């Protein structure tokens, strides 16, 4: 099974090492990890997607909760969060096939981020599922390179900006 | 008071660090100096606490650990950067596995040099990440006071553990005006999780209907100081108890409800009682694989209740039916209030039967060679629970765990989780410094004794009256035993071809010592060891081929006893 976990951590040197070190040491499978600043400069939000059996998945949240720099650890369901991911995909394409790809890009609201004679780089923004779909759509062409940020998520109830966490 | 007259009221980072230790109530620090901490050591020159210079940083770490286990206070260790810091690694890992509160302070190359492979640079922050409860690299001198206050708070609260604080040289020499300490607030850190009524109610209910409950005690009982509540709980409810190395003595070993050690080298009756139990009450233990080698064949007919301050321990290795998160002392106090005492005569009769039928095997004493068990028994009889017994790791440790009668917590110190050879001697030294009022006896193997033997110098220097009994079987006994049982007696690198003369070595360090080879001499020699003043050492030459029994091979269930 797969699980999306949202961590709010103290923005301290080494906090990422603590999180990454924990998940590797305990042997969890990390599908993605994405970290970045929040509205509060003293806080960082990290979104983790991990996979494993049920016991492991139960353990991982508890172990993360033990990290001293973790302020909040939440298992997120997709219905409780807004999520998104960015992917950059470079495909090899001769000029005459460009239009095909551009129409695929249009369907998914992807942008052309770079272009030369033989290749084209798309920037896709959306749910992980949508990014997957674009990649599937591009599979018949030759994908030369790809980078994905991993999922970032924000719990929906964080709109209420709970003071207790600050 | 430090002279601050020509610094305009400013103080160095090192002085601020020392002041923070004083504020934390530190009385003793164990450590070893070097270039990157020389400023810190200069500040220590004026400190109100005692600094014990060991002969190796590993010795300092284990000594701080022994001090902490014996006293329940936070142990403090210091080392220089690079090799000094890396020498702490085994000590930190040992303390981390057994949840021992430590604060380790290491020097580091200047912040401007970090990452440049500077002389004596080692990334101890990165290295210690998986073997500490938390760690810090201080990059701003203004934060020193606060970081140290946090370090002590974290080490000694919740599930205890070691905290490392890495302090670069320029942070130690920085001049600044000390800011008043702020209260420590760590959002999200909950050292005393509030008790949940529903969990307690379910536990009480399960207990009411259990006919064969069994308490499995771990280090959490010691850490929370719950021995009085535990005693009432077990005795009022007729609950027999098995105690791990970490819990030895929290419930008196000589009580009829005491079953001794569980697991690999536990008593048969403890393991069989676990197997027959219908309700395992795991109190601050963690189902280590040396206790529950095969979780499916541990207690197949039992519901499992697990009380722990660390929620992550619950369900880690075994399925738990009744989780209770909280401090054991508080949990037991609440349970005592809600549970109506129940007598369980049938279960106690069964326990008695198991004890009669499967007593701990003891070798006959009439051979020409001393049996190692007889030395341990003589120590137990001569100390009667009044001493702190410290062990190293190996066969002698298991005999001590089986045979020493402990009646109080913090009187049996041993490296449980990591099983660190070389732990015993420095830990005994630290324990003696923390508890000068109690006799400290070290039971040590001839192998492990050589792993931190240099600390004899520290013991002599401070005239610490540690009594050392070497159980000298001329081999790495525990390894030799496994090779005998499971590797067709192919004794690969476990029997020495040459052994040093421990009596002469002790003499060289100025410690009175003797060798004992005759079985008839054992109890007199033990008494003399304990009654003579100052540090003392006796080298007991014992039978090389004695084995620790009973034994459940690794991965076995509670009834899978090895028969030789
Ligand atoms: C630092 C370390 N290295 C290796 C081991 C593996 N080991 C466990 S027990 C043992 C033998 C210990 O020999 P000794 O100290 O003489 O004690 P004995 O078993 O003979 O009582 C060894 C090598 C260990 N536990 N710790
Ligand atoms: Mg030996």
mmCIF file of N, CA, C and O in Angstrom, chain B residues 1-5 7-20 22-23 140-146 171-172 174-182:
data_model
loop_
_atom_site.group_PDB
_atom_site.id
_atom_site.type_symbol
_atom_site.label_atom_id
_atom_site.label_comp_id
_atom_site.label_asym_id
_atom_site.label_seq_id
_atom_site.Cartn_x
_atom_site.Cartn_y
_atom_site.Cartn_z
ATOM 1 N N UNK B 1 34.072 32.142 39.846
ATOM 2 C CA UNK B 1 33.685 33.185 38.870
ATOM 3 C C UNK B 1 34.812 33.392 37.867
ATOM 4 O O UNK B 1 35.985 33.455 38.217
ATOM 5 N N UNK B 2 34.436 33.554 36.632
ATOM 6 C CA UNK B 2 35.433 33.770 35.594
ATOM 7 C C UNK B 2 35.726 35.263 35.486
ATOM 8 O O UNK B 2 34.855 36.097 35.710
ATOM 9 N N UNK B 3 36.964 35.556 35.140
ATOM 10 C CA UNK B 3 37.355 36.959 35.000
ATOM 11 C C UNK B 3 36.851 37.513 33.675
ATOM 12 O O UNK B 3 37.252 37.069 32.608
ATOM 13 N N UNK B 4 35.950 38.464 33.749
ATOM 14 C CA UNK B 4 35.412 39.043 32.514
ATOM 15 C C UNK B 4 35.763 40.524 32.420
ATOM 16 O O UNK B 4 35.223 41.246 31.598
ATOM 17 N N UNK B 5 36.724 40.961 33.295
ATOM 18 C CA UNK B 5 36.983 42.398 33.418
ATOM 19 C C UNK B 5 37.418 43.053 32.105
ATOM 20 O O UNK B 5 37.004 44.164 31.806
ATOM 21 N N UNK B 7 36.777 42.028 29.009
ATOM 22 C CA UNK B 7 35.993 41.673 27.826
ATOM 23 C C UNK B 7 34.683 42.450 27.801
ATOM 24 O O UNK B 7 33.778 42.116 27.040
ATOM 25 N N UNK B 8 34.601 43.468 28.638
ATOM 26 C CA UNK B 8 33.410 44.319 28.641
ATOM 27 C C UNK B 8 32.141 43.553 28.963
ATOM 28 O O UNK B 8 31.108 43.787 28.358
ATOM 29 N N UNK B 9 32.216 42.599 29.915
ATOM 30 C CA UNK B 9 31.024 41.852 30.314
ATOM 31 C C UNK B 9 30.681 40.751 29.330
ATOM 32 O O UNK B 9 29.768 39.983 29.554
ATOM 33 N N UNK B 10 31.448 40.667 28.258
ATOM 34 C CA UNK B 10 31.178 39.600 27.295
ATOM 35 C C UNK B 10 31.856 38.315 27.764
ATOM 36 O O UNK B 10 32.822 38.350 28.521
ATOM 37 N N UNK B 11 31.328 37.193 27.270
ATOM 38 C CA UNK B 11 31.913 35.918 27.649
ATOM 39 C C UNK B 11 32.116 35.090 26.385
ATOM 40 O O UNK B 11 31.489 35.340 25.363
ATOM 41 N N UNK B 12 32.994 34.112 26.507
ATOM 42 C CA UNK B 12 33.220 33.263 25.329
ATOM 43 C C UNK B 12 32.101 32.226 25.243
ATOM 44 O O UNK B 12 31.445 31.905 26.244
ATOM 45 N N UNK B 13 31.940 31.695 24.047
ATOM 46 C CA UNK B 13 30.986 30.614 23.860
ATOM 47 C C UNK B 13 31.286 29.466 24.810
ATOM 48 O O UNK B 13 30.376 28.858 25.389
ATOM 49 N N UNK B 14 32.578 29.177 24.994
ATOM 50 C CA UNK B 14 32.977 28.086 25.890
ATOM 51 C C UNK B 14 32.489 28.348 27.314
ATOM 52 O O UNK B 14 31.990 27.446 27.987
ATOM 53 N N UNK B 15 32.644 29.610 27.768
ATOM 54 C CA UNK B 15 32.188 29.942 29.123
ATOM 55 C C UNK B 15 30.670 29.823 29.234
ATOM 56 O O UNK B 15 30.139 29.381 30.250
ATOM 57 N N UNK B 16 30.009 30.213 28.172
ATOM 58 C CA UNK B 16 28.546 30.118 28.169
ATOM 59 C C UNK B 16 28.110 28.658 28.210
ATOM 60 O O UNK B 16 27.171 28.280 28.918
ATOM 61 N N UNK B 17 28.860 27.825 27.489
ATOM 62 C CA UNK B 17 28.559 26.389 27.492
ATOM 63 C C UNK B 17 28.735 25.808 28.900
ATOM 64 O O UNK B 17 27.880 25.068 29.410
ATOM 65 N N UNK B 18 29.842 26.173 29.531
ATOM 66 C CA UNK B 18 30.099 25.665 30.885
ATOM 67 C C UNK B 18 29.004 26.145 31.842
ATOM 68 O O UNK B 18 28.493 25.368 32.667
ATOM 69 N N UNK B 19 28.622 27.413 31.695
ATOM 70 C CA UNK B 19 27.560 27.945 32.558
ATOM 71 C C UNK B 19 26.257 27.179 32.342
ATOM 72 O O UNK B 19 25.507 26.917 33.287
ATOM 73 N N UNK B 20 26.001 26.798 31.084
ATOM 74 C CA UNK B 20 24.770 26.046 30.791
ATOM 75 C C UNK B 20 24.805 24.681 31.468
ATOM 76 O O UNK B 20 23.795 24.195 31.970
ATOM 77 N N UNK B 22 26.424 24.006 34.208
ATOM 78 C CA UNK B 22 26.238 24.260 35.641
ATOM 79 C C UNK B 22 24.761 24.486 35.948
ATOM 80 O O UNK B 22 24.217 23.977 36.922
ATOM 81 N N UNK B 23 24.109 25.239 35.062
ATOM 82 C CA UNK B 23 22.685 25.507 35.259
ATOM 83 C C UNK B 23 21.870 24.220 35.206
ATOM 84 O O UNK B 23 20.865 24.069 35.883
ATOM 85 N N UNK B 140 25.652 29.089 15.523
ATOM 86 C CA UNK B 140 25.494 30.463 15.977
ATOM 87 C C UNK B 140 25.677 30.461 17.496
ATOM 88 O O UNK B 140 24.914 29.809 18.217
ATOM 89 N N UNK B 141 26.693 31.179 17.954
ATOM 90 C CA UNK B 141 27.024 31.163 19.383
ATOM 91 C C UNK B 141 25.854 31.634 20.246
ATOM 92 O O UNK B 141 25.683 31.180 21.376
ATOM 93 N N UNK B 142 25.030 32.529 19.679
ATOM 94 C CA UNK B 142 23.883 33.042 20.423
ATOM 95 C C UNK B 142 22.948 31.905 20.856
ATOM 96 O O UNK B 142 22.177 32.047 21.782
ATOM 97 N N UNK B 143 23.001 30.785 20.108
ATOM 98 C CA UNK B 143 22.051 29.708 20.383
ATOM 99 C C UNK B 143 22.571 28.651 21.343
ATOM 100 O O UNK B 143 21.841 27.733 21.731
ATOM 101 N N UNK B 144 23.849 28.792 21.738
ATOM 102 C CA UNK B 144 24.463 27.757 22.576
ATOM 103 C C UNK B 144 23.663 27.430 23.830
ATOM 104 O O UNK B 144 23.361 26.265 24.115
ATOM 105 N N UNK B 145 23.319 28.477 24.588
ATOM 106 C CA UNK B 145 22.598 28.268 25.857
ATOM 107 C C UNK B 145 21.312 27.516 25.623
ATOM 108 O O UNK B 145 20.990 26.555 26.327
ATOM 109 N N UNK B 146 20.592 27.978 24.594
ATOM 110 C CA UNK B 146 19.286 27.404 24.310
ATOM 111 C C UNK B 146 19.416 25.944 23.877
ATOM 112 O O UNK B 146 18.685 25.075 24.339
ATOM 113 N N UNK B 171 32.755 28.898 17.514
ATOM 114 C CA UNK B 171 31.592 29.133 18.380
ATOM 115 C C UNK B 171 32.063 29.162 19.842
ATOM 116 O O UNK B 171 31.566 29.937 20.656
ATOM 117 N N UNK B 172 33.076 28.349 20.134
ATOM 118 C CA UNK B 172 33.611 28.339 21.501
ATOM 119 C C UNK B 172 34.365 29.623 21.825
ATOM 120 O O UNK B 172 34.373 30.084 22.967
ATOM 121 N N UNK B 174 33.903 32.606 20.260
ATOM 122 C CA UNK B 174 33.123 33.835 20.015
ATOM 123 C C UNK B 174 32.879 34.575 21.327
ATOM 124 O O UNK B 174 32.652 33.960 22.364
ATOM 125 N N UNK B 175 32.948 35.902 21.267
ATOM 126 C CA UNK B 175 32.664 36.707 22.459
ATOM 127 C C UNK B 175 31.261 37.275 22.328
ATOM 128 O O UNK B 175 30.912 37.853 21.300
ATOM 129 N N UNK B 176 30.461 37.088 23.348
ATOM 130 C CA UNK B 176 29.105 37.618 23.265
ATOM 131 C C UNK B 176 28.561 37.908 24.650
ATOM 132 O O UNK B 176 29.083 37.428 25.660
ATOM 133 N N UNK B 177 27.526 38.703 24.683
ATOM 134 C CA UNK B 177 26.878 38.999 25.959
ATOM 135 C C UNK B 177 25.832 37.915 26.195
ATOM 136 O O UNK B 177 24.939 37.734 25.375
ATOM 137 N N UNK B 178 25.989 37.184 27.280
ATOM 138 C CA UNK B 178 25.051 36.080 27.494
ATOM 139 C C UNK B 178 23.623 36.578 27.620
ATOM 140 O O UNK B 178 23.358 37.551 28.319
ATOM 141 N N UNK B 179 22.727 35.937 26.896
ATOM 142 C CA UNK B 179 21.308 36.294 26.986
ATOM 143 C C UNK B 179 20.668 35.421 28.062
ATOM 144 O O UNK B 179 21.102 34.297 28.269
ATOM 145 N N UNK B 180 19.664 35.954 28.744
ATOM 146 C CA UNK B 180 19.000 35.125 29.743
ATOM 147 C C UNK B 180 18.355 33.912 29.073
ATOM 148 O O UNK B 180 17.839 34.017 27.964
ATOM 149 N N UNK B 181 18.437 32.765 29.752
ATOM 150 C CA UNK B 181 17.899 31.541 29.149
ATOM 151 C C UNK B 181 16.388 31.627 29.035
ATOM 152 O O UNK B 181 15.711 32.120 29.926
ATOM 153 N N UNK B 182 15.893 31.176 27.908
ATOM 154 C CA UNK B 182 14.442 31.150 27.722
ATOM 155 C C UNK B 182 13.934 29.769 28.094
ATOM 156 O O UNK B 182 14.676 28.798 28.027
#
